[in-house]
């Protein structure tokens, strides 16, 4: 595979077919996947349940062998022991030894890297602090909650300061603060030139940290590219500003109408990753592409539907507890659930928000955050609106 | 190596935290607690200690075998099942090191349990040793037949071929051979060849039978070779404290060291006269010189308070078991033993009466063995006063000369090592099965090896294809023979290499024997199975789901 050494992970026509005991083909988990993951990038693997993300990752790690095609990691076969020293891996669930406590767990994995005792101890302490488990390190990890196990799993993946970090749904089960810190961590690692491959269903997370993504459906690659390329809407222009009152807007319109000047801020408005994802999966489903994984059912099972008055009343009663405005439409319980979900998101954001200001790890390069782009925008707007005198608050 | 050790340590702590150790130790203590109640045996102290050793080591070996199999099967299958293997297999650790590490961890763990158990049993045995013996011979048995390490040599085998030849010629001369042939030919329906072989067989078994039994007044002759005498003679001064005219015995005071090397019923030289110890106590021993020796011989001058020269020679033991064709009324067989040193002509004779079909041991001076390790023995079956009696049978396998070859402790340690090697083999089997099978299936395979390797010898006997039935033709026999061959190559014979028999009989387990029996049969197979396990695991797709 000497021709493939340029990428950290290179896959060509990677295919995995699971057969049953009688060697009959049962499911094609990954089909003809080509990947070139370069050093220093954060690469996201997306796709609905059963689309082959974990299978791809396992083939990259040598836990499964490709049926066809090949994959090279650091230019070597995935089963080669020599490359493992530079790899950190967090599986889809934290498969840990329940009889060890957190410290012993990390110490054990450190030993497997033949780390000297001193270094091991230092790293274990630092990692425990980082994932916030320093005070419960003496407890057996079998007793940990899912999120705590996730955190120790993450720490385990980092004990060798890996060049290549492979994370399968890293944030599943983690609380919002943990998720936030996790994203900061990924960005820090990326800044240090580490390569990260992650799969996730939390599109917001992926959108925040990934440089490039690959969307799989039925084991096939449906989209691959840089995040900004995939999400940019080239037909539109976006201007970001502080809130404008009516007069200011009026003058803005006038200025644009006059249009003596060129564009003020050239930025493609970003599609939400969510809509891109949904669009791709929907397209795939409309084309009736085969998948061994889940197809979006979406139709609520009939016995769960509020087709009788009684059912409706019970459900409505339940919903109105959580919501001031109970839905009036009998058929729209689903939408009320959506609304509840929305409220939840807001509550979550409130939870996260105070943390944002206190967090020491306040990200500098957050693509989504508006604050770094505020300064140039202000200047442009000033110019646009005829200087600070026309400040909306004053007029 | 560090990788292997990291895995082994991990396995060890897993095993320890599974509380198997606790359960095992509790069970062991419970067993040892009830042992004294069961330990009556034949009522002798030696018997109780033997039962303890046999039962304790046997139960330990069996329990630990099962523990070893379950653990070794479990260590890898549970990793695969719980998918913890994902994070381990993606670390810079060769998979074969993982397999070896798991195996090593289990072996170390069961090794710890085994040593705990062995130390407990040893301490318990030593505790029993300090107890009251039933009688002086019981005490002698405890000291010279249990807490010792001996080797045995069997007599020169009887030359059956020559004897058969001689017998046949005698029958032919008397014309009885031809008569018998006629009868056999008639029996086999005219097949002369078959008749001849049947007749030969019968003569042979008759000859073998008569060679191993003698009628009243008859004599057995045996020749022993290869007796190695260990130890030096001890000389010391003793003081006569009592001359008992009635029993014609002398009581002689001697130091601890000399007394320690004397054996009840064994030899001692007093002023150059060969005598037998008739009583042995903490401070003195007693002998019964013959009337001749006391009247005019070298012991005539011995009076109370006189000083004597005492020599304690190294000893050997002759052990035998005599059976009778008709049980005498008192169940005792009277005999005269005569032992000779073929080189020096030194002779020892003893009049004995032994219980029928009971193992008996004579302790005699090693001066009876010539420098080449040879000794001749003769047994006269004494008729009773009317000149009648019973014929006595002593089989070739029921007579042996035993001599010390090491310490009980050494044998105990080597015996424990042998059990450990068995456990290491079982652990390898378990790990190999677990390297590609699921837990229940691997358990089945692993546990199946246990009876097979325990009863290997028995299987060997019962499955031995009868040579007279000709080559096996039916498929079932062929398959059976083939499977058996695989089993025989793959599994060591634990029954044959079990140290328990040696331990309870005070037989030495030498390092050479350990190396031969254990290394060749056990270690090589263990390594072979481990190699297979590593190869399988190396190729295995670890993320494949197993149900
Ligand atoms: N060991 C296996 N044996 C058989 N089929 C498997 C195995 N592992 C995965 N599959 C199948 O392969 C397909 C892809 O599975 P995979 O775990 O890669 O999906 P995924 O994208 O990680 O899904 P999720 O988002 O639910 O984690 C699925 O149809 C799954 O049933
Ligand atoms: Mg997955």
PDB file of N, CA and C in Angstrom, chain A residues 225-269:
ATOM      1  N   UNK A 225     -17.387  15.864   1.959  1.00  0.00           N
ATOM      2  CA  UNK A 225     -16.756  17.130   1.624  1.00  0.00           C
ATOM      3  C   UNK A 225     -16.534  17.994   2.839  1.00  0.00           C
ATOM      4  N   UNK A 226     -16.007  19.190   2.593  1.00  0.00           N
ATOM      5  CA  UNK A 226     -15.780  20.112   3.691  1.00  0.00           C
ATOM      6  C   UNK A 226     -17.122  20.588   4.206  1.00  0.00           C
ATOM      7  N   UNK A 227     -17.170  20.797   5.471  1.00  0.00           N
ATOM      8  CA  UNK A 227     -18.417  21.207   6.093  1.00  0.00           C
ATOM      9  C   UNK A 227     -18.958  22.481   5.463  1.00  0.00           C
ATOM     10  N   UNK A 228     -18.109  23.530   5.279  1.00  0.00           N
ATOM     11  CA  UNK A 228     -18.611  24.801   4.762  1.00  0.00           C
ATOM     12  C   UNK A 228     -19.085  24.661   3.322  1.00  0.00           C
ATOM     13  N   UNK A 229     -18.401  23.804   2.557  1.00  0.00           N
ATOM     14  CA  UNK A 229     -18.853  23.598   1.176  1.00  0.00           C
ATOM     15  C   UNK A 229     -20.216  22.933   1.153  1.00  0.00           C
ATOM     16  N   UNK A 230     -20.348  21.926   1.960  1.00  0.00           N
ATOM     17  CA  UNK A 230     -21.609  21.184   1.948  1.00  0.00           C
ATOM     18  C   UNK A 230     -22.769  22.039   2.433  1.00  0.00           C
ATOM     19  N   UNK A 231     -22.469  22.973   3.318  1.00  0.00           N
ATOM     20  CA  UNK A 231     -23.569  23.700   3.945  1.00  0.00           C
ATOM     21  C   UNK A 231     -23.822  25.079   3.332  1.00  0.00           C
ATOM     22  N   UNK A 232     -22.926  25.520   2.482  1.00  0.00           N
ATOM     23  CA  UNK A 232     -23.125  26.884   1.989  1.00  0.00           C
ATOM     24  C   UNK A 232     -24.230  26.920   0.941  1.00  0.00           C
ATOM     25  N   UNK A 233     -25.057  27.999   1.002  1.00  0.00           N
ATOM     26  CA  UNK A 233     -26.084  28.213  -0.031  1.00  0.00           C
ATOM     27  C   UNK A 233     -25.589  29.348  -0.895  1.00  0.00           C
ATOM     28  N   UNK A 234     -25.114  28.987  -2.050  1.00  0.00           N
ATOM     29  CA  UNK A 234     -24.403  29.965  -2.861  1.00  0.00           C
ATOM     30  C   UNK A 234     -25.303  31.083  -3.403  1.00  0.00           C
ATOM     31  N   UNK A 235     -26.643  30.852  -3.450  1.00  0.00           N
ATOM     32  CA  UNK A 235     -27.527  31.856  -4.069  1.00  0.00           C
ATOM     33  C   UNK A 235     -27.874  32.995  -3.137  1.00  0.00           C
ATOM     34  N   UNK A 236     -27.461  32.903  -1.887  1.00  0.00           N
ATOM     35  CA  UNK A 236     -27.906  33.929  -0.952  1.00  0.00           C
ATOM     36  C   UNK A 236     -26.734  34.648  -0.338  1.00  0.00           C
ATOM     37  N   UNK A 237     -27.064  35.807   0.237  1.00  0.00           N
ATOM     38  CA  UNK A 237     -26.054  36.579   0.950  1.00  0.00           C
ATOM     39  C   UNK A 237     -26.561  36.834   2.346  1.00  0.00           C
ATOM     40  N   UNK A 238     -25.666  36.806   3.307  1.00  0.00           N
ATOM     41  CA  UNK A 238     -26.100  36.955   4.685  1.00  0.00           C
ATOM     42  C   UNK A 238     -25.370  38.124   5.319  1.00  0.00           C
ATOM     43  N   UNK A 239     -26.140  38.958   5.931  1.00  0.00           N
ATOM     44  CA  UNK A 239     -25.547  40.063   6.676  1.00  0.00           C
ATOM     45  C   UNK A 239     -25.884  39.867   8.134  1.00  0.00           C
ATOM     46  N   UNK A 240     -24.862  39.865   8.960  1.00  0.00           N
ATOM     47  CA  UNK A 240     -25.111  39.683  10.390  1.00  0.00           C
ATOM     48  C   UNK A 240     -24.923  41.014  11.086  1.00  0.00           C
ATOM     49  N   UNK A 241     -25.871  41.387  11.900  1.00  0.00           N
ATOM     50  CA  UNK A 241     -25.794  42.679  12.564  1.00  0.00           C
ATOM     51  C   UNK A 241     -26.500  42.593  13.899  1.00  0.00           C
ATOM     52  N   UNK A 242     -26.363  43.670  14.683  1.00  0.00           N
ATOM     53  CA  UNK A 242     -27.177  43.744  15.892  1.00  0.00           C
ATOM     54  C   UNK A 242     -28.613  44.010  15.485  1.00  0.00           C
ATOM     55  N   UNK A 243     -29.496  43.944  16.458  1.00  0.00           N
ATOM     56  CA  UNK A 243     -30.901  44.122  16.139  1.00  0.00           C
ATOM     57  C   UNK A 243     -31.138  45.535  15.597  1.00  0.00           C
ATOM     58  N   UNK A 244     -31.873  45.651  14.514  1.00  0.00           N
ATOM     59  CA  UNK A 244     -32.117  46.944  13.861  1.00  0.00           C
ATOM     60  C   UNK A 244     -33.552  47.374  14.110  1.00  0.00           C
ATOM     61  N   UNK A 245     -33.713  48.640  14.357  1.00  0.00           N
ATOM     62  CA  UNK A 245     -35.103  49.117  14.434  1.00  0.00           C
ATOM     63  C   UNK A 245     -35.575  49.548  13.051  1.00  0.00           C
ATOM     64  N   UNK A 246     -36.797  49.948  13.001  1.00  0.00           N
ATOM     65  CA  UNK A 246     -37.418  50.199  11.703  1.00  0.00           C
ATOM     66  C   UNK A 246     -36.697  51.273  10.879  1.00  0.00           C
ATOM     67  N   UNK A 247     -36.399  52.430  11.504  1.00  0.00           N
ATOM     68  CA  UNK A 247     -35.709  53.478  10.708  1.00  0.00           C
ATOM     69  C   UNK A 247     -34.378  52.988  10.152  1.00  0.00           C
ATOM     70  N   UNK A 248     -33.646  52.303  10.966  1.00  0.00           N
ATOM     71  CA  UNK A 248     -32.344  51.821  10.491  1.00  0.00           C
ATOM     72  C   UNK A 248     -32.519  50.893   9.314  1.00  0.00           C
ATOM     73  N   UNK A 249     -33.502  50.022   9.445  1.00  0.00           N
ATOM     74  CA  UNK A 249     -33.761  49.089   8.356  1.00  0.00           C
ATOM     75  C   UNK A 249     -34.111  49.854   7.079  1.00  0.00           C
ATOM     76  N   UNK A 250     -34.882  50.907   7.335  1.00  0.00           N
ATOM     77  CA  UNK A 250     -35.302  51.711   6.198  1.00  0.00           C
ATOM     78  C   UNK A 250     -34.091  52.280   5.472  1.00  0.00           C
ATOM     79  N   UNK A 251     -33.190  52.858   6.273  1.00  0.00           N
ATOM     80  CA  UNK A 251     -32.021  53.469   5.646  1.00  0.00           C
ATOM     81  C   UNK A 251     -31.151  52.412   4.977  1.00  0.00           C
ATOM     82  N   UNK A 252     -31.109  51.210   5.634  1.00  0.00           N
ATOM     83  CA  UNK A 252     -30.333  50.113   5.036  1.00  0.00           C
ATOM     84  C   UNK A 252     -30.888  49.793   3.665  1.00  0.00           C
ATOM     85  N   UNK A 253     -32.222  49.724   3.632  1.00  0.00           N
ATOM     86  CA  UNK A 253     -32.848  49.409   2.339  1.00  0.00           C
ATOM     87  C   UNK A 253     -32.504  50.478   1.299  1.00  0.00           C
ATOM     88  N   UNK A 254     -32.526  51.692   1.798  1.00  0.00           N
ATOM     89  CA  UNK A 254     -32.224  52.786   0.864  1.00  0.00           C
ATOM     90  C   UNK A 254     -30.814  52.665   0.312  1.00  0.00           C
ATOM     91  N   UNK A 255     -29.913  52.414   1.246  1.00  0.00           N
ATOM     92  CA  UNK A 255     -28.512  52.309   0.827  1.00  0.00           C
ATOM     93  C   UNK A 255     -28.353  51.185  -0.189  1.00  0.00           C
ATOM     94  N   UNK A 256     -28.995  50.081   0.096  1.00  0.00           N
ATOM     95  CA  UNK A 256     -28.868  48.965  -0.823  1.00  0.00           C
ATOM     96  C   UNK A 256     -29.526  49.266  -2.153  1.00  0.00           C
ATOM     97  N   UNK A 257     -30.629  49.996  -2.068  1.00  0.00           N
ATOM     98  CA  UNK A 257     -31.319  50.354  -3.299  1.00  0.00           C
ATOM     99  C   UNK A 257     -30.429  51.245  -4.150  1.00  0.00           C
ATOM    100  N   UNK A 258     -29.827  52.187  -3.466  1.00  0.00           N
ATOM    101  CA  UNK A 258     -28.912  53.050  -4.206  1.00  0.00           C
ATOM    102  C   UNK A 258     -27.781  52.207  -4.785  1.00  0.00           C
ATOM    103  N   UNK A 259     -27.284  51.332  -3.914  1.00  0.00           N
ATOM    104  CA  UNK A 259     -26.321  50.305  -4.334  1.00  0.00           C
ATOM    105  C   UNK A 259     -25.138  50.836  -5.098  1.00  0.00           C
ATOM    106  N   UNK A 260     -24.663  51.938  -4.600  1.00  0.00           N
ATOM    107  CA  UNK A 260     -23.461  52.437  -5.212  1.00  0.00           C
ATOM    108  C   UNK A 260     -22.251  51.594  -4.816  1.00  0.00           C
ATOM    109  N   UNK A 261     -22.422  50.861  -3.757  1.00  0.00           N
ATOM    110  CA  UNK A 261     -21.256  50.173  -3.239  1.00  0.00           C
ATOM    111  C   UNK A 261     -21.366  48.655  -3.442  1.00  0.00           C
ATOM    112  N   UNK A 262     -20.245  48.062  -3.296  1.00  0.00           N
ATOM    113  CA  UNK A 262     -20.229  46.596  -3.421  1.00  0.00           C
ATOM    114  C   UNK A 262     -20.841  45.946  -2.171  1.00  0.00           C
ATOM    115  N   UNK A 263     -20.841  44.642  -2.162  1.00  0.00           N
ATOM    116  CA  UNK A 263     -21.407  43.917  -1.037  1.00  0.00           C
ATOM    117  C   UNK A 263     -20.642  44.209   0.243  1.00  0.00           C
ATOM    118  N   UNK A 264     -21.368  44.217   1.335  1.00  0.00           N
ATOM    119  CA  UNK A 264     -20.739  44.585   2.596  1.00  0.00           C
ATOM    120  C   UNK A 264     -20.057  43.385   3.249  1.00  0.00           C
ATOM    121  N   UNK A 265     -20.814  42.343   3.439  1.00  0.00           N
ATOM    122  CA  UNK A 265     -20.198  41.145   4.018  1.00  0.00           C
ATOM    123  C   UNK A 265     -20.526  39.979   3.126  1.00  0.00           C
ATOM    124  N   UNK A 266     -19.478  39.356   2.649  1.00  0.00           N
ATOM    125  CA  UNK A 266     -19.710  38.230   1.758  1.00  0.00           C
ATOM    126  C   UNK A 266     -19.605  36.946   2.574  1.00  0.00           C
ATOM    127  N   UNK A 267     -20.742  36.375   2.864  1.00  0.00           N
ATOM    128  CA  UNK A 267     -20.688  35.081   3.525  1.00  0.00           C
ATOM    129  C   UNK A 267     -21.903  34.294   3.094  1.00  0.00           C
ATOM    130  N   UNK A 268     -21.659  33.046   2.784  1.00  0.00           N
ATOM    131  CA  UNK A 268     -22.788  32.216   2.394  1.00  0.00           C
ATOM    132  C   UNK A 268     -23.572  31.866   3.640  1.00  0.00           C
ATOM    133  N   UNK A 269     -24.853  32.041   3.605  1.00  0.00           N
ATOM    134  CA  UNK A 269     -25.632  31.640   4.767  1.00  0.00           C
ATOM    135  C   UNK A 269     -25.531  30.121   4.898  1.00  0.00           C
TER     136      UNK A 269
END
